[in-house]
Coordinates of C-alpha atoms in Angstrom, one line a residue:
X1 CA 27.8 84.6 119.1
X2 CA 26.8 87.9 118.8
X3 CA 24.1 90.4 119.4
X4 CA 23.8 93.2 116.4
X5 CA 21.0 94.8 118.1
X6 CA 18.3 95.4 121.3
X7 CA 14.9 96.9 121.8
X8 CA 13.5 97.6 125.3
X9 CA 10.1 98.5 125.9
X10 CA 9.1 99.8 129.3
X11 CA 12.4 98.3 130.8
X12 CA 13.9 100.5 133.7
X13 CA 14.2 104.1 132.2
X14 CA 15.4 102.8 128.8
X15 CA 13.9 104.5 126.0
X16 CA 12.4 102.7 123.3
X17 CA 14.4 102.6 121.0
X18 CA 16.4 100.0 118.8
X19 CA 20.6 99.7 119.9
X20 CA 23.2 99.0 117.3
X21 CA 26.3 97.1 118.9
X22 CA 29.6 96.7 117.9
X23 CA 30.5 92.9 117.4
X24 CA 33.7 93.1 119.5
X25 CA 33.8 96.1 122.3
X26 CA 31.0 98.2 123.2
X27 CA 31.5 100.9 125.9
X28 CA 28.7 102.5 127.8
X29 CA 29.5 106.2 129.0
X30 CA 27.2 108.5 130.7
X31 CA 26.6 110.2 134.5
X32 CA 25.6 107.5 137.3
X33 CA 21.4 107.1 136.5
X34 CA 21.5 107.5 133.2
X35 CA 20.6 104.0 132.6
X36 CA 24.3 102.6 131.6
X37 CA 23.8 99.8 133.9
X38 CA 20.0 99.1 133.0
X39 CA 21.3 98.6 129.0
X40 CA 23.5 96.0 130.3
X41 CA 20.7 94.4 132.6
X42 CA 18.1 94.7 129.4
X43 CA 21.0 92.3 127.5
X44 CA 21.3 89.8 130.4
X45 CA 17.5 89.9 130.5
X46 CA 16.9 88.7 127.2
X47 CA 19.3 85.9 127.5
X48 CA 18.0 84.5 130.7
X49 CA 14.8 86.3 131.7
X50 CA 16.2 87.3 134.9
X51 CA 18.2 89.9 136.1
X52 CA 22.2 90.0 137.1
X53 CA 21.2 92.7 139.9
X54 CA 18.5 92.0 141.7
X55 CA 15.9 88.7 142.2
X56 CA 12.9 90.8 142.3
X57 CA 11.9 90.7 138.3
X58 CA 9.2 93.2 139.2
X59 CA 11.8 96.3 139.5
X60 CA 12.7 95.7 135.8
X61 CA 9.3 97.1 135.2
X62 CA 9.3 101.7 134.4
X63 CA 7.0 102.8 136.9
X64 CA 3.3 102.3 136.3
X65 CA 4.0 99.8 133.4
X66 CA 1.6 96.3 133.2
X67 CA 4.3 94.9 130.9
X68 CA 8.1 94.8 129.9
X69 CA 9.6 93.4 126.9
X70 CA 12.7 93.0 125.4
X71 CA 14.2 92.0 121.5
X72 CA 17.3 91.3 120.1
X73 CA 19.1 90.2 117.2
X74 CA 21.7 88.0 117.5
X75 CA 23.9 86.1 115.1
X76 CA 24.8 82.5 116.0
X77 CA 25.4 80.6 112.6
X78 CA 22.5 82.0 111.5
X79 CA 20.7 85.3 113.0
X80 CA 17.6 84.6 114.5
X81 CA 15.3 87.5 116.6
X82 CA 15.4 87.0 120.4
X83 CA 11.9 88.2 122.5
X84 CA 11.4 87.7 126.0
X85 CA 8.0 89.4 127.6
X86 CA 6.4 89.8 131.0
X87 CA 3.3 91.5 132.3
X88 CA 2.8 92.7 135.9
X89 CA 0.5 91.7 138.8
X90 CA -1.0 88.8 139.9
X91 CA -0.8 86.6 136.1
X92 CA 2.8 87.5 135.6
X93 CA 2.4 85.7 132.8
X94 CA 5.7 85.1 130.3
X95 CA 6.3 84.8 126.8
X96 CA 9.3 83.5 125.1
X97 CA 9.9 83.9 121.4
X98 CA 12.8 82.6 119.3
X99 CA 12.0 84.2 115.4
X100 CA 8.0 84.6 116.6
X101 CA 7.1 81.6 118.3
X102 CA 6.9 80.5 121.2
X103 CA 9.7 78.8 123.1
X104 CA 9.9 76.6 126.3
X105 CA 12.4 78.0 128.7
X106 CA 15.1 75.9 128.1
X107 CA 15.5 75.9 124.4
X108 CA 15.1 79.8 124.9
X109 CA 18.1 80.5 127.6
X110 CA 20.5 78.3 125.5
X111 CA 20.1 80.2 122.4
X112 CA 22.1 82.7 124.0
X113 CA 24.9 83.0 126.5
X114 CA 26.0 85.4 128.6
X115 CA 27.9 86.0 131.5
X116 CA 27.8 89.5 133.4
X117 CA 30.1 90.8 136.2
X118 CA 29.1 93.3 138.5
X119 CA 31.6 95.1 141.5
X120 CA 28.7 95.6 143.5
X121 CA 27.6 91.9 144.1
X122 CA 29.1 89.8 145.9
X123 CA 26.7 87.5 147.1
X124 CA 28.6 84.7 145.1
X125 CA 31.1 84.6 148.3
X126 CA 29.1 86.3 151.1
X127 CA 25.0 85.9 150.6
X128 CA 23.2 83.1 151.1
X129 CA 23.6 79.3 150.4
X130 CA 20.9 79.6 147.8
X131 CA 23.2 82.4 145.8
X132 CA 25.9 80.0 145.7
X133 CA 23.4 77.2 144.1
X134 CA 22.2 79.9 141.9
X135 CA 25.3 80.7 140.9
X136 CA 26.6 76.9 140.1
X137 CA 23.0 76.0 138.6
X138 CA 23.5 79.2 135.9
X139 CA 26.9 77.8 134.9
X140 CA 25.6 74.4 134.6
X141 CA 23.2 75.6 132.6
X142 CA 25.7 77.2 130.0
X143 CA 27.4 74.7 129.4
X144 CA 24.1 71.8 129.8
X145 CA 21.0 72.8 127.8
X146 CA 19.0 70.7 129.4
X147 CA 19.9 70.7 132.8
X148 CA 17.0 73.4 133.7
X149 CA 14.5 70.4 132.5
X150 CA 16.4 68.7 135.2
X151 CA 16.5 71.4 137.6
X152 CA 12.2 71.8 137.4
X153 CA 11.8 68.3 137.2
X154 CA 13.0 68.3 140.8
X155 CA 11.2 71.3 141.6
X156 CA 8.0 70.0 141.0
X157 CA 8.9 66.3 142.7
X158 CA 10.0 68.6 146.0
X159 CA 6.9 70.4 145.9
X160 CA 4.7 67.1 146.0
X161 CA 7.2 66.0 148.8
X162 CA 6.5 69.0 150.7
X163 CA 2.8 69.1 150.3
X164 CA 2.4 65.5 151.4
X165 CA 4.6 65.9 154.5
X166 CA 3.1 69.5 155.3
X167 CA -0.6 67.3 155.6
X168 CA 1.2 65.4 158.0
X169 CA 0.0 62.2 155.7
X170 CA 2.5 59.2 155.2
X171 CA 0.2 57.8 152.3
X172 CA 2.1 57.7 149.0
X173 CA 5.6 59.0 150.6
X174 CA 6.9 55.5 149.3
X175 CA 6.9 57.1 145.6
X176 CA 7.8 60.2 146.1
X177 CA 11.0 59.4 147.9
X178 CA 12.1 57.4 145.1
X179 CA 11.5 60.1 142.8
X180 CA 13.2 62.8 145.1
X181 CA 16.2 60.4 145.3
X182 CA 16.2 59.9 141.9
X183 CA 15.9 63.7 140.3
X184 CA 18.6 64.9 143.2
X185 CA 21.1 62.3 142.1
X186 CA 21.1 63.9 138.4
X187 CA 21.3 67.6 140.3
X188 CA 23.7 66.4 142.2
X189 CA 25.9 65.1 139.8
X190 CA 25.6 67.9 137.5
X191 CA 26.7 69.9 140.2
X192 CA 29.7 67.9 141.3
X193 CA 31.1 67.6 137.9
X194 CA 30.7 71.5 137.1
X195 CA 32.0 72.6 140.5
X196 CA 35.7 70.4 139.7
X197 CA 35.9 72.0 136.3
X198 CA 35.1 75.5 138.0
X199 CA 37.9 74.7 140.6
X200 CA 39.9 73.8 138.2
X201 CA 39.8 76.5 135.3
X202 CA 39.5 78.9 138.3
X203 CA 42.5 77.7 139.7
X204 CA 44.6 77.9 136.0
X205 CA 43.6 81.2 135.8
X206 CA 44.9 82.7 139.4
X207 CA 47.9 80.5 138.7
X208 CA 48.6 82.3 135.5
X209 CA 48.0 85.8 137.0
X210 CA 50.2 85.0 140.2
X211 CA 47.0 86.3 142.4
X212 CA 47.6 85.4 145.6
X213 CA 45.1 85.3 148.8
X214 CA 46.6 82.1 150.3
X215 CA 44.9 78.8 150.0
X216 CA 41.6 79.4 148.2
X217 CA 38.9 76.3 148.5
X218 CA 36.0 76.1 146.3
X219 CA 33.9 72.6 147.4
X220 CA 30.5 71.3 146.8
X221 CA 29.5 69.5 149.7
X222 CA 25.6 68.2 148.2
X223 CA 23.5 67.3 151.2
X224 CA 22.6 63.4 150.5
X225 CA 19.0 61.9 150.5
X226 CA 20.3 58.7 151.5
X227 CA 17.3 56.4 153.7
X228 CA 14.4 58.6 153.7
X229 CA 12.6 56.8 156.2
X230 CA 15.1 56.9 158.8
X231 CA 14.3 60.5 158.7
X232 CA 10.7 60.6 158.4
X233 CA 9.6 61.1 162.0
X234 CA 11.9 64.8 161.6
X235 CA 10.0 66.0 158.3
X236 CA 7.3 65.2 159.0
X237 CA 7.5 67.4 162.4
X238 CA 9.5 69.8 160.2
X239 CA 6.3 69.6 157.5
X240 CA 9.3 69.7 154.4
X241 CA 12.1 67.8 153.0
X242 CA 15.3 68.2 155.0
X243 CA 18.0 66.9 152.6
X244 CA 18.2 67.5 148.7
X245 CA 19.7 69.7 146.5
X246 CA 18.0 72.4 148.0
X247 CA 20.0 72.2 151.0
X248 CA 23.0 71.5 148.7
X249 CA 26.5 74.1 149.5
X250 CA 29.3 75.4 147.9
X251 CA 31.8 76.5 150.4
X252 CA 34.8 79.5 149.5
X253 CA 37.4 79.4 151.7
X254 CA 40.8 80.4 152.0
X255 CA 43.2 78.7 154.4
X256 CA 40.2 77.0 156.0
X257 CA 38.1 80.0 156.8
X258 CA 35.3 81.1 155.3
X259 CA 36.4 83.6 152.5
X260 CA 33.9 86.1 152.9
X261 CA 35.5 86.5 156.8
X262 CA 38.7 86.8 155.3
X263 CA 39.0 88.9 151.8
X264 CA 38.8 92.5 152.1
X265 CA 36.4 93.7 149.3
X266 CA 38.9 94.4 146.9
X267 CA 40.2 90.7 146.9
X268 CA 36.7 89.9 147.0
X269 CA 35.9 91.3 143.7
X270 CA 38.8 89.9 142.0
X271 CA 37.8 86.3 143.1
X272 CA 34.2 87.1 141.5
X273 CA 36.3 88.2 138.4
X274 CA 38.5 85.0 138.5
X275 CA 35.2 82.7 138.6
X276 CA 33.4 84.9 135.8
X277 CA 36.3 84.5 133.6
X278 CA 36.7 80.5 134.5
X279 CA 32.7 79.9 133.6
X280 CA 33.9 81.9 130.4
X281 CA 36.5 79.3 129.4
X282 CA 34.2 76.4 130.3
X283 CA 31.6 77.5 127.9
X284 CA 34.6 77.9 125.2
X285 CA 35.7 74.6 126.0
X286 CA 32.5 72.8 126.0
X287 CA 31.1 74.9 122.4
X288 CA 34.7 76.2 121.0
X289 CA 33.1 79.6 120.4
X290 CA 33.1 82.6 123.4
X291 CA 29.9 83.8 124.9
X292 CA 29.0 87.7 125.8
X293 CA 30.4 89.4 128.7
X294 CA 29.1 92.4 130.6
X295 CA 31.4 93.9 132.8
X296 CA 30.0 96.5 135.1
X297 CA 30.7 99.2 137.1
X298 CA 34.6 98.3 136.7
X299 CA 35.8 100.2 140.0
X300 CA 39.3 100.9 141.6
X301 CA 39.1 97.5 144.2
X302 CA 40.0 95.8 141.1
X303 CA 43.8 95.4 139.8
X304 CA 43.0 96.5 136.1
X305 CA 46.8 95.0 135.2
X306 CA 45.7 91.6 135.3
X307 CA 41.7 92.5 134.1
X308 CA 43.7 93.7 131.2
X309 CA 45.4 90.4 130.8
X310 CA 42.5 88.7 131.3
X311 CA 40.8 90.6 128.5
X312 CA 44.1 90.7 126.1
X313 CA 43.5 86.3 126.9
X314 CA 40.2 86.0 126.4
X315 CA 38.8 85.0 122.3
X316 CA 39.2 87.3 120.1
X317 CA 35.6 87.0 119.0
X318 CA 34.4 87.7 122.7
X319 CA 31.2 90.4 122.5
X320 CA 32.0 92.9 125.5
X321 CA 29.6 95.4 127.0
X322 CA 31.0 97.5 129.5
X323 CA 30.9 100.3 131.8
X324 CA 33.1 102.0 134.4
X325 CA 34.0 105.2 135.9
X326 CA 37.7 104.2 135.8
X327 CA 39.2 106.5 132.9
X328 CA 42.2 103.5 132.6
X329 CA 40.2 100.8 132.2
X330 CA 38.2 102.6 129.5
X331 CA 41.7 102.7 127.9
X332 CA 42.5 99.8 128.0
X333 CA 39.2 98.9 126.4
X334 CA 39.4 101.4 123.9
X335 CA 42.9 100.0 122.2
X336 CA 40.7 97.9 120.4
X337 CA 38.3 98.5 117.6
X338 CA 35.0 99.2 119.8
X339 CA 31.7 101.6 119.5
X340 CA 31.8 104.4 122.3
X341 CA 27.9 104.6 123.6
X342 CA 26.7 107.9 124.9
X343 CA 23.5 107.5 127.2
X344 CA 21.7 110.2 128.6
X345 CA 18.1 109.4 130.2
X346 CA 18.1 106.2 129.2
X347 CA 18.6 107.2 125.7
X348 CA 22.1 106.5 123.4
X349 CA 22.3 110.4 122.6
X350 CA 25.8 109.0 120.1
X351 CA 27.1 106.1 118.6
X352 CA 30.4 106.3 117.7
X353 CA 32.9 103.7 116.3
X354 CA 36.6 104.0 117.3

């Protein structure tokens, strides 16, 4: 899987104007606001029509802009053209394009795969519950095609639910709970079987590394629909569903504790960069062929000995995109073949291959 090429129209401050990649290392160098981290959020963005930084899709827009759109060409057996579009206000209307026609939303996110670490979040271990189900859904999703189907499926079951009890009606709750119990059970097994293969490729890979930060925990504890009815009188007073997978959590804890209460943020980051690099090796095992990485804003919390290792482990097919003030970590990068990209105002001023 790779991408040979991007366009971005109207996306952050990047110009428009078509990017050549290097199929193994790409390195993105510039002064901070130059738009280093934007390319790498333009790449996410046209694999899955969100954005690794932020959950408000309206600040991808350049200021003043009704629309953003983004193209790529990537090579997966065969190449195919990549085109994900999205205008502004009230409609907000999106368009998905696979080679020029449209494309529902789940063929669209598994044509291509990529997973992007970040120093700066950390919501994975210290934001909210719904992070953490974000975060286990998006793996899921990389390694199930089809489990988004699943995952709006639900949705729209939940919304019903909600409606119905928000009316304070009982008349046709019958039906929807069996629906709700039904849809969350296929959620909820999703989930349970990707969270032990996270814990355990996770676990492999600290081994490996000898990281230590005592007992780390990952669990899935889903939150059981069970009788309905014996909780009616409470959601209905409540006006919404109280159990389901959207109540569902994934708990990170080290010796018991919540790990987010215990890790400083260096250790923090290197458990983000531990589960990045396990969701890597699932999607290898489950498709024997390595999705992209993006690796940004590499910082000094981080112990670049063992990223190096990770990266001297990972496929040597692997697509990286990375940036990082860290003049080592760029070394280490650079040992390899790779194309050193220059940006300057949102524009790649050079291209050069090393």
């Amino acid at each position: 899987m790779l991408l040979r090429s991007l366009t971005a129209d109207n996306f952050r401050n990047l110009a428009s104007a078509e990017v050549a990649f290097h199929p193994r290392i790409n390195i993105l160098v510039g002064l901070n606001g130059q738009g280093k981290t934007n390319l790498l959020e333009a790449i996410y963005f046209l694999a899955t029509t969100k954005s690794f930084r932020t959950a408000r899709v309206a600040s991808l827009f350049r200021f003043g802009s009704p629309s953003v759109f983004v193209s790529g060409a990537l090579q997966r057996e065969v190449e195919k053209t990549l085109s994900v579009g999205l205008e502004h206000g009230e409609s907000k209307k999106r368009v998905l394009l696979i080679n020029g026609e449209r494309t529902p939303l789940a063929t669209y996110v598994s044509a291509m795969t990529v997973f992007a670490y970040s120093s700066a979040r950390l919501e994975i271990l210290r934001g909210a519950p719904e992070e953490r189900r974000r975060f286990l859904d998006r793996g899921i999703a990389s390694v199930d095609p089809g489990y988004l189907e699943q995952v709006s499926r639900y949705a729209r079951v939940l919304r019903q639910r909600n409606a119905l009890l928000h009316s304070g009606t009982t008349a046709g709750l019958d039906a929807w709970d069996s629906e709700l119990a039904e849809t969350a059970a296929v959620l909820q097994s999703a989930r349970a079987a990707y969270g032990e293969a996270l814990t355990g490729a996770f676990n492999d890979i600290v081994a490996a590394h000898r990281y230590r930060v005592g007992n780390m925990v990952i669990a899935y504890r889903p939150s059981a629909v069970g009788d309905l009815k014996s909780i009616r009188r409470e959601e209905l007073r409540a006006r919404m569903s109280l159990v389901g997978p959207q109540r569902d959590l994934l708990d990170f804890t080290v010796d018991g504790r919540t790990a987010s209460e215990v890790l400083s943020g260096g250790e923090m980051k290197m458990i983000v960069l531990f589960l990045k690099f396990a969701k890597l090796e699932l999607f290898r095992r489950r498709f024997d062929e390595a999705a992209l990485f993006l690796l940004d804003d590499v910082d000094a919390e981080l112990d670049l000995q063992i990223l190096e290792n990770l990266l001297a482990k990972m496929p040597p097919e692997t697509q990286v995109f990375a940036t990082s003030a860290k003049a080592r970590f760029l070394q280490v990068l650079e040992a390899a073949p790779h194309r050193r990209l220059t940006i300057e105002n949102g524009v790649v001023t050079t291209a050069e291959d090393l």
